[in-house]
Amino acid sequence: MEQITVNLNNRQSLVVVGECLDNLQKYFKGRSAYIITDRNLDGYYRKRFPDCPVYVVEPGEKSKTLEVVGDICRWLLEQGADRGSFITGIGGGVVCDLTGFVAATYMRGVKFGFVATSLLAMVDAAIGGKNGVNLDGYKNIIGTFTQPEFVICDVDMLLSLPENEFINGMAEVIKHTLIKDNKGFAHIEQYNDRILARDRNEMVSLVSHSARIKAGIVEMDELEHGERRKLNLGHTWGHALEKVTGLPHGESVAIGIAFSANLSVKKGLMKEEERKRLLGLLRGYGLPAENPSVPSDVLNALIKDKKREGGSIHFILMRGIGDTVIEPIDVNELEKFALDGV
Ligand code: NAD
Ligand code: ZN
């Protein structure tokens, strides 16, 4: 078992990798607990949930709405939940975002924790205290920064995760190594087979390594004024692409990472051999690295995107594998590069 403590001003959040769902009850510390989960997790694991009230949402992004938040809060009221209650989300990023937001706002805030069940939630969504819901098609537009008390990562639960969802999570794992972990990159390059087989020891080490990188960045910059922006590597282009094409998040991020690598080489920051190595690794995990869409559509989506600041957009570029830098890119330069160079 690996433990990571996320230290933030006067609060701490504990990430426990390799812990078992069966031990969840002890983290409630005698408080009256309520569980939020989705229908898939409920189907696979309900028998192993602690004995307490459970609210089940539909799986997927469509549950991240204020309507669902309202339904859950109404249910909590009916159940008699108060400020001393404890809420736990058992699920992927959707359940974690929803649970975190409900817990941060119900009666002005109750304590909460997560059992993160998807690879993406274990290494990314459950860590860092961001939570929120979508509004009218705008992602994560309403939310708070509130840290969970604990994040349990039971890596055995990854065995029921569908293959495409596992690969989605790998895009974020790869992203974390690119930001600041050259050795970690070499490891996932070398042990591709074991990782794709979801070997237990490999999963404990992969998840704890990746979660530690995210936790370290969040500790430096909880409210995303600087360093935390590096976590957007591949996401500026990736989000625009996801919006235009409807490609899965992980695939869009992989293409976004490749786009950043291309731009980094073009600007003389990254060596061509490193870019090739990176594209090879993405493909080795079944992730795409080429742009399938008409770049002008993606560009239009991007220029309208909230990340636009004045005449430039902040891009996360790479000086090499494990070494990232935040660079404002002029919109005109970006347009020229995207249309000629992808
Ligand atoms: P998800 O929660 O929809 O899970 C993906 C699918 O896998 C769902 O159908 C779910 O039921 C299923 N699933 C999850 N764990 C399973 C398991 N162990 N066995 C079987 N099936 C399982 O999506 P996700 O990819 O985990 O998360 C995406 C969400 O996370 C997005 O809404 C995104 O905005 C959010 N996110 C938040 C942050 C943050 O910092 N708060 C960071 C990244 C992503
Ligand atoms: Zn992402």
Coordinates of N, CA, C and O in Angstrom, one line a residue, residues 190-333:
Q190 N 8.9 1.2 -21.3 CA 9.5 -0.1 -21.2 C 8.5 -1.2 -20.8 O 8.6 -2.3 -21.3
Y191 N 7.6 -0.9 -19.8 CA 6.7 -1.9 -19.3 C 5.3 -1.8 -19.9 O 4.3 -2.1 -19.2
N192 N 5.2 -1.5 -21.1 CA 3.9 -1.4 -21.8 C 3.0 -2.6 -21.6 O 1.8 -2.5 -21.3
D193 N 3.6 -3.8 -21.7 CA 2.8 -5.1 -21.7 C 2.2 -5.3 -20.3 O 1.0 -5.5 -20.2
R194 N 3.1 -5.1 -19.3 CA 2.6 -5.3 -17.9 C 1.5 -4.3 -17.5 O 0.5 -4.6 -16.8
I195 N 1.7 -3.0 -18.0 CA 0.7 -2.0 -17.7 C -0.6 -2.3 -18.4 O -1.7 -2.2 -17.8
L196 N -0.5 -2.6 -19.7 CA -1.8 -2.9 -20.4 C -2.5 -4.2 -19.8 O -3.7 -4.3 -19.9
A197 N -1.7 -5.1 -19.2 CA -2.4 -6.2 -18.6 C -2.9 -5.9 -17.2 O -3.5 -6.7 -16.5
R198 N -2.7 -4.7 -16.7 CA -3.1 -4.2 -15.4 C -2.6 -5.0 -14.3 O -3.4 -5.3 -13.3
D199 N -1.4 -5.5 -14.4 CA -0.7 -6.2 -13.4 C -0.8 -5.4 -12.0 O -0.6 -4.2 -12.0
R200 N -1.2 -6.1 -11.0 CA -1.5 -5.4 -9.7 C -0.3 -4.6 -9.2 O -0.5 -3.4 -8.9
N201 N 0.9 -5.1 -9.1 CA 2.0 -4.4 -8.6 C 2.3 -3.2 -9.5 O 2.6 -2.1 -9.0
E202 N 2.2 -3.4 -10.8 CA 2.4 -2.3 -11.7 C 1.4 -1.2 -11.5 O 1.8 0.0 -11.6
M203 N 0.1 -1.6 -11.3 CA -0.9 -0.6 -11.1 C -0.7 0.2 -9.8 O -0.9 1.5 -9.8
V204 N -0.2 -0.4 -8.7 CA 0.0 0.3 -7.5 C 1.1 1.3 -7.7 O 1.0 2.5 -7.4
S205 N 2.2 0.9 -8.5 CA 3.3 1.8 -8.7 C 2.9 2.9 -9.7 O 3.2 4.1 -9.5
L206 N 2.2 2.5 -10.7 CA 1.8 3.5 -11.8 C 0.9 4.6 -11.2 O 1.1 5.8 -11.3
V207 N -0.2 4.1 -10.4 CA -1.1 5.1 -9.9 C -0.5 6.0 -8.8 O -0.7 7.2 -8.8
S208 N 0.3 5.3 -7.9 CA 0.9 6.2 -6.8 C 1.9 7.2 -7.4 O 1.9 8.3 -7.0
H209 N 2.7 6.8 -8.4 CA 3.6 7.6 -9.0 C 2.9 8.8 -9.7 O 3.3 10.0 -9.5
S210 N 1.9 8.5 -10.4 CA 1.2 9.6 -11.2 C 0.4 10.5 -10.3 O 0.4 11.7 -10.4
A211 N -0.3 9.9 -9.2 CA -1.0 10.7 -8.3 C -0.1 11.6 -7.5 O -0.4 12.8 -7.2
R212 N 1.1 11.1 -7.2 CA 2.1 11.9 -6.5 C 2.5 13.2 -7.3 O 2.7 14.3 -6.8
I213 N 2.6 13.0 -8.6 CA 3.0 14.1 -9.5 C 1.9 15.2 -9.4 O 2.1 16.4 -9.2
K214 N 0.6 14.7 -9.6 CA -0.5 15.7 -9.5 C -0.6 16.4 -8.1 O -0.7 17.6 -8.0
A215 N -0.4 15.6 -7.1 CA -0.5 16.1 -5.7 C 0.6 17.2 -5.5 O 0.3 18.2 -4.9
G216 N 1.8 16.9 -6.0 CA 2.9 17.8 -5.8 C 2.6 19.2 -6.5 O 2.9 20.2 -6.0
I217 N 2.0 19.1 -7.7 CA 1.7 20.3 -8.4 C 0.6 21.1 -7.7 O 0.7 22.3 -7.6
V218 N -0.4 20.4 -7.2 CA -1.5 21.0 -6.5 C -1.0 21.7 -5.2 O -1.4 22.8 -4.9
E219 N 0.0 21.0 -4.5 CA 0.5 21.6 -3.3 C 1.2 22.9 -3.6 O 1.2 23.9 -2.8
M220 N 1.9 23.0 -4.8 CA 2.6 24.3 -5.2 C 1.6 25.4 -5.5 O 1.9 26.5 -5.4
D221 N 0.5 25.0 -6.1 CA -0.4 26.0 -6.7 C -1.9 25.5 -6.7 O -2.4 25.2 -7.7
E222 N -2.5 25.5 -5.5 CA -3.8 24.9 -5.4 C -4.9 25.6 -6.3 O -5.7 24.9 -6.9
L223 N -4.8 26.9 -6.3 CA -5.9 27.6 -7.0 C -5.6 27.9 -8.5 O -6.2 28.7 -9.1
E224 N -4.5 27.3 -9.1 CA -4.2 27.4 -10.5 C -3.9 28.8 -10.9 O -4.5 29.4 -11.8
H225 N -2.9 29.4 -10.3 CA -2.4 30.7 -10.7 C -1.2 30.6 -11.6 O -0.9 31.5 -12.4
G226 N -0.5 29.5 -11.5 CA 0.7 29.3 -12.3 C 1.0 27.9 -12.6 O 0.5 27.3 -13.5
E227 N 1.8 27.2 -11.7 CA 2.3 25.9 -11.9 C 1.2 24.9 -12.3 O 1.4 24.0 -13.2
R228 N 0.1 25.0 -11.7 CA -1.0 24.0 -11.9 C -1.5 24.0 -13.4 O -2.1 23.0 -13.8
R229 N -1.3 25.2 -14.0 CA -1.7 25.2 -15.4 C -1.0 24.2 -16.3 O -1.4 23.8 -17.4
K230 N 0.2 23.7 -15.8 CA 1.0 22.7 -16.6 C 0.1 21.5 -16.8 O 0.4 20.7 -17.7
L231 N -0.8 21.2 -15.9 CA -1.7 20.0 -16.0 C -2.6 20.1 -17.2 O -3.2 19.2 -17.6
N232 N -2.6 21.3 -17.8 CA -3.4 21.5 -19.1 C -2.6 21.0 -20.3 O -3.1 21.2 -21.4
L233 N -1.4 20.5 -20.1 CA -0.7 20.0 -21.3 C -1.6 19.1 -22.2 O -2.2 18.2 -21.7
G234 N -1.7 19.4 -23.4 CA -2.5 18.6 -24.4 C -4.0 19.0 -24.3 O -4.8 18.5 -25.1
H235 N -4.4 19.8 -23.3 CA -5.8 20.0 -23.1 C -6.3 21.2 -23.8 O -7.5 21.4 -24.0
T236 N -5.4 22.2 -24.2 CA -5.9 23.4 -24.9 C -6.4 23.0 -26.2 O -7.6 23.2 -26.6
W237 N -5.6 22.3 -27.0 CA -6.0 21.8 -28.3 C -6.9 20.6 -28.1 O -7.9 20.5 -28.8
G238 N -6.7 19.8 -27.1 CA -7.5 18.6 -26.9 C -9.0 18.9 -26.6 O -9.9 18.3 -27.2
H239 N -9.2 19.9 -25.8 CA -10.6 20.3 -25.5 C -11.4 20.8 -26.7 O -12.5 20.4 -26.9
A240 N -10.7 21.6 -27.5 CA -11.3 22.1 -28.7 C -11.6 21.0 -29.7 O -12.7 20.9 -30.2
L241 N -10.7 20.1 -29.8 CA -10.9 18.9 -30.7 C -12.0 18.0 -30.2 O -12.9 17.6 -31.0
E242 N -12.1 17.8 -28.9 CA -13.1 17.0 -28.3 C -14.5 17.6 -28.6 O -15.4 16.9 -28.9
K243 N -14.6 18.9 -28.4 CA -15.8 19.7 -28.7 C -16.3 19.5 -30.1 O -17.4 19.3 -30.5
V244 N -15.3 19.7 -31.1 CA -15.6 19.7 -32.5 C -15.9 18.3 -33.0 O -16.8 18.1 -33.8
T245 N -15.1 17.3 -32.6 CA -15.2 15.9 -33.2 C -16.0 14.9 -32.3 O -16.4 13.9 -32.8
G246 N -16.1 15.2 -31.0 CA -16.8 14.3 -30.1 C -15.9 13.1 -29.8 O -16.3 12.1 -29.2
L247 N -14.6 13.2 -30.1 CA -13.7 12.1 -29.8 C -13.6 11.9 -28.3 O -13.8 12.9 -27.5
P248 N -13.3 10.7 -27.8 CA -13.1 10.6 -26.3 C -12.0 11.5 -25.8 O -11.1 11.8 -26.5
H249 N -12.2 11.8 -24.5 CA -11.3 12.8 -23.8 C -9.8 12.3 -24.0 O -8.9 13.1 -24.4
G250 N -9.5 11.1 -23.7 CA -8.1 10.6 -23.7 C -7.5 10.7 -25.1 O -6.3 11.1 -25.3
E251 N -8.3 10.3 -26.1 CA -7.8 10.4 -27.5 C -7.5 11.9 -27.9 O -6.5 12.2 -28.5
S252 N -8.5 12.8 -27.4 CA -8.3 14.2 -27.8 C -7.1 14.8 -27.1 O -6.3 15.6 -27.7
V253 N -6.9 14.3 -25.8 CA -5.7 14.8 -25.1 C -4.4 14.3 -25.8 O -3.4 15.1 -25.9
A254 N -4.4 13.1 -26.2 CA -3.2 12.5 -26.9 C -2.9 13.3 -28.1 O -1.7 13.7 -28.4
I255 N -3.9 13.6 -28.9 CA -3.7 14.5 -30.1 C -3.2 15.9 -29.7 O -2.3 16.4 -30.3
G256 N -3.8 16.4 -28.6 CA -3.4 17.7 -28.1 C -1.9 17.7 -27.6 O -1.2 18.6 -27.9
I257 N -1.5 16.6 -27.0 CA -0.1 16.4 -26.6 C 0.8 16.4 -27.8 O 1.9 17.1 -27.9
A258 N 0.4 15.7 -28.9 CA 1.2 15.6 -30.1 C 1.2 17.0 -30.8 O 2.3 17.4 -31.2
F259 N 0.1 17.7 -30.7 CA 0.1 19.1 -31.2 C 1.1 20.0 -30.5 O 1.9 20.7 -31.1
S260 N 1.1 19.8 -29.2 CA 2.1 20.6 -28.4 C 3.5 20.2 -28.7 O 4.4 21.1 -28.7
A261 N 3.8 18.9 -28.9 CA 5.1 18.5 -29.3 C 5.5 19.1 -30.6 O 6.7 19.6 -30.8
N262 N 4.6 19.1 -31.6 CA 4.9 19.6 -32.9 C 5.3 21.1 -32.8 O 6.3 21.6 -33.3
L263 N 4.5 21.8 -32.0 CA 4.7 23.3 -31.8 C 6.0 23.5 -31.1 O 6.8 24.4 -31.4
S264 N 6.3 22.6 -30.1 CA 7.5 22.8 -29.3 C 8.8 22.6 -30.2 O 9.8 23.3 -30.1
V265 N 8.7 21.6 -31.2 CA 9.8 21.4 -32.1 C 9.9 22.6 -33.0 O 11.0 23.1 -33.2
K266 N 8.8 23.0 -33.5 CA 8.8 24.2 -34.4 C 9.4 25.4 -33.8 O 10.1 26.2 -34.4
K267 N 9.2 25.6 -32.5 CA 9.7 26.7 -31.8 C 11.2 26.5 -31.3 O 11.7 27.3 -30.5
G268 N 11.7 25.4 -31.6 CA 13.1 25.1 -31.3 C 13.3 24.7 -29.8 O 14.4 24.8 -29.3
L269 N 12.2 24.3 -29.1 CA 12.3 24.0 -27.7 C 12.6 22.5 -27.5 O 13.4 22.1 -26.7
M270 N 12.0 21.6 -28.4 CA 12.1 20.2 -28.2 C 12.8 19.6 -29.4 O 12.7 20.1 -30.5
K271 N 13.6 18.5 -29.1 CA 14.3 17.8 -30.2 C 13.4 16.9 -30.9 O 12.5 16.3 -30.3
E272 N 13.6 16.8 -32.2 CA 12.8 16.0 -33.1 C 12.8 14.5 -32.6 O 11.7 13.8 -32.6
E273 N 13.9 14.0 -32.1 CA 14.0 12.6 -31.7 C 13.0 12.4 -30.5 O 12.4 11.3 -30.4
E274 N 12.9 13.4 -29.6 CA 12.1 13.3 -28.4 C 10.6 13.3 -28.9 O 9.8 12.6 -28.3
R275 N 10.3 14.1 -29.8 CA 8.9 14.1 -30.4 C 8.5 12.7 -30.9 O 7.5 12.2 -30.6
K276 N 9.5 12.1 -31.7 CA 9.2 10.8 -32.3 C 9.0 9.8 -31.2 O 8.1 8.9 -31.3
R277 N 9.8 9.9 -30.2 CA 9.7 8.9 -29.1 C 8.4 9.0 -28.4 O 7.7 8.0 -28.1
L278 N 7.9 10.3 -28.2 CA 6.7 10.5 -27.6 C 5.5 10.0 -28.4 O 4.6 9.3 -27.9
L279 N 5.5 10.3 -29.7 CA 4.4 9.8 -30.6 C 4.4 8.2 -30.6 O 3.4 7.6 -30.6
G280 N 5.6 7.6 -30.5 CA 5.7 6.2 -30.5 C 5.1 5.6 -29.2 O 4.3 4.6 -29.2
L281 N 5.3 6.3 -28.1 CA 4.7 5.8 -26.8 C 3.2 5.9 -26.9 O 2.5 5.0 -26.5
L282 N 2.7 7.1 -27.4 CA 1.2 7.2 -27.4 C 0.6 6.1 -28.3 O -0.3 5.5 -27.8
R283 N 1.2 5.8 -29.4 CA 0.7 4.8 -30.3 C 0.7 3.4 -29.6 O -0.2 2.6 -29.7
G284 N 1.8 3.2 -28.8 CA 2.0 1.9 -28.1 C 0.9 1.6 -27.1 O 0.6 0.5 -26.8
Y285 N 0.2 2.7 -26.7 CA -0.9 2.6 -25.7 C -2.2 2.7 -26.5 O -3.3 2.9 -25.8
G286 N -2.2 2.6 -27.8 CA -3.4 2.6 -28.6 C -4.0 4.0 -28.6 O -5.2 4.2 -28.9
L287 N -3.2 5.0 -28.4 CA -3.7 6.4 -28.5 C -3.3 7.0 -29.8 O -2.2 6.7 -30.3
P288 N -4.1 7.9 -30.4 CA -3.8 8.5 -31.6 C -2.8 9.7 -31.4 O -2.7 10.2 -30.4
A289 N -2.1 10.0 -32.5 CA -1.2 11.2 -32.4 C -1.4 12.1 -33.6 O -0.8 13.2 -33.7
E290 N -2.3 11.7 -34.5 CA -2.5 12.6 -35.7 C -3.9 13.3 -35.5 O -4.7 12.8 -34.8
N291 N -4.0 14.4 -36.2 CA -5.2 15.2 -36.1 C -6.2 14.7 -37.1 O -6.0 14.9 -38.3
P292 N -7.4 14.2 -36.7 CA -8.4 13.7 -37.7 C -9.3 14.7 -38.2 O -10.0 14.5 -39.1
S293 N -9.3 15.9 -37.6 CA -10.3 16.9 -37.9 C -9.8 18.0 -38.8 O -8.6 18.2 -38.9
V294 N -10.7 18.8 -39.4 CA -10.2 19.9 -40.1 C -9.7 21.0 -39.1 O -10.5 21.4 -38.3
P295 N -8.4 21.3 -39.1 CA -7.9 22.1 -38.1 C -8.6 23.5 -37.9 O -8.8 24.0 -36.8
S296 N -9.2 24.0 -39.0 CA -9.8 25.3 -38.9 C -11.0 25.3 -38.0 O -11.3 26.2 -37.2
D297 N -11.8 24.2 -38.0 CA -12.9 24.0 -37.0 C -12.4 24.0 -35.6 O -13.0 24.6 -34.7
V298 N -11.3 23.3 -35.4 CA -10.8 23.2 -34.0 C -10.2 24.5 -33.6 O -10.5 25.0 -32.5
L299 N -9.6 25.2 -34.5 CA -9.1 26.6 -34.2 C -10.2 27.5 -33.8 O -10.0 28.2 -32.8
N300 N -11.3 27.5 -34.6 CA -12.4 28.4 -34.2 C -12.9 28.1 -32.8 O -13.2 29.0 -32.0
A301 N -13.0 26.8 -32.5 CA -13.5 26.4 -31.2 C -12.5 26.9 -30.1 O -12.9 27.3 -29.0
L302 N -11.2 26.8 -30.4 CA -10.2 27.2 -29.5 C -10.2 28.7 -29.2 O -10.1 29.1 -28.1
I303 N -10.3 29.4 -30.3 CA -10.2 30.9 -30.2 C -11.4 31.4 -29.4 O -11.3 32.3 -28.6
K304 N -12.5 30.7 -29.4 CA -13.7 31.1 -28.6 C -13.5 30.6 -27.2 O -14.3 31.0 -26.3
D305 N -12.6 29.7 -27.0 CA -12.5 29.0 -25.7 C -12.1 30.0 -24.6 O -11.5 31.0 -24.8
K306 N -12.5 29.7 -23.3 CA -12.3 30.5 -22.2 C -10.8 30.8 -21.9 O -10.4 31.7 -21.3
K307 N -9.9 29.9 -22.5 CA -8.5 30.0 -22.1 C -7.9 31.2 -22.9 O -6.7 31.6 -22.7
R308 N -8.6 31.8 -23.8 CA -8.0 32.9 -24.6 C -7.8 34.1 -23.7 O -8.7 34.5 -22.9
E309 N -6.6 34.6 -23.8 CA -6.3 35.8 -22.9 C -5.7 36.9 -23.8 O -4.6 36.8 -24.3
G310 N -6.5 37.9 -24.1 CA -6.1 38.9 -25.0 C -5.9 38.3 -26.4 O -6.7 37.6 -26.9
G311 N -4.7 38.7 -27.0 CA -4.5 38.2 -28.4 C -3.7 36.9 -28.4 O -3.2 36.5 -29.4
S312 N -3.5 36.3 -27.2 CA -2.7 35.1 -27.2 C -3.4 34.0 -26.3 O -4.3 34.3 -25.5
I313 N -2.9 32.8 -26.5 CA -3.5 31.6 -25.7 C -2.3 31.0 -25.0 O -1.3 30.8 -25.6
H314 N -2.5 30.7 -23.8 CA -1.4 30.0 -23.0 C -1.4 28.5 -23.4 O -2.3 27.8 -23.3
F315 N -0.2 28.1 -24.0 CA 0.0 26.7 -24.3 C 1.1 26.1 -23.4 O 2.0 26.8 -23.0
I316 N 0.9 24.8 -23.1 CA 1.9 24.2 -22.4 C 2.8 23.5 -23.4 O 2.4 22.6 -24.1
L317 N 4.1 23.9 -23.5 CA 5.0 23.4 -24.4 C 6.1 22.6 -23.7 O 6.2 22.6 -22.5
M318 N 6.9 21.8 -24.5 CA 7.9 20.9 -23.8 C 9.3 21.3 -24.3 O 9.5 21.5 -25.5
R319 N 10.2 21.4 -23.3 CA 11.6 21.6 -23.7 C 12.2 20.2 -23.9 O 13.3 20.0 -24.4
G320 N 11.5 19.2 -23.4 CA 11.9 17.8 -23.6 C 11.0 17.0 -22.8 O 10.1 17.5 -22.1
I321 N 11.2 15.6 -22.8 CA 10.3 14.8 -22.0 C 10.6 15.0 -20.5 O 11.7 14.9 -20.0
G322 N 9.5 15.4 -19.8 CA 9.7 15.7 -18.3 C 10.1 17.1 -18.0 O 10.4 17.5 -16.9
D323 N 9.9 18.0 -19.0 CA 10.3 19.4 -18.8 C 9.4 20.3 -19.6 O 9.5 20.5 -20.8
T324 N 8.4 20.9 -18.9 CA 7.4 21.7 -19.6 C 7.5 23.2 -19.3 O 8.0 23.5 -18.2
V325 N 6.9 24.0 -20.1 CA 7.0 25.4 -19.9 C 5.7 26.0 -20.4 O 5.1 25.5 -21.4
I326 N 5.2 27.1 -19.7 CA 3.9 27.7 -20.1 C 4.3 28.9 -21.0 O 5.0 29.8 -20.6
E327 N 3.7 28.9 -22.2 CA 4.1 29.9 -23.2 C 2.8 30.6 -23.8 O 2.0 29.9 -24.3
P328 N 2.8 31.9 -23.8 CA 1.7 32.5 -24.5 C 1.9 32.5 -26.0 O 3.0 32.8 -26.4
I329 N 1.0 31.9 -26.8 CA 1.2 31.9 -28.2 C 0.2 32.8 -28.9 O -1.0 32.7 -28.6
D330 N 0.7 33.7 -29.7 CA -0.1 34.6 -30.4 C -1.2 33.9 -31.3 O -0.8 32.9 -32.0
V331 N -2.4 34.4 -31.3 CA -3.5 33.7 -32.0 C -3.1 33.6 -33.5 O -3.4 32.5 -34.1
N332 N -2.6 34.6 -34.0 CA -2.2 34.6 -35.5 C -1.2 33.5 -35.8 O -1.2 32.8 -36.8
E333 N -0.2 33.5 -34.9 CA 0.9 32.5 -35.1 C 0.3 31.1 -35.0 O 0.7 30.2 -35.7

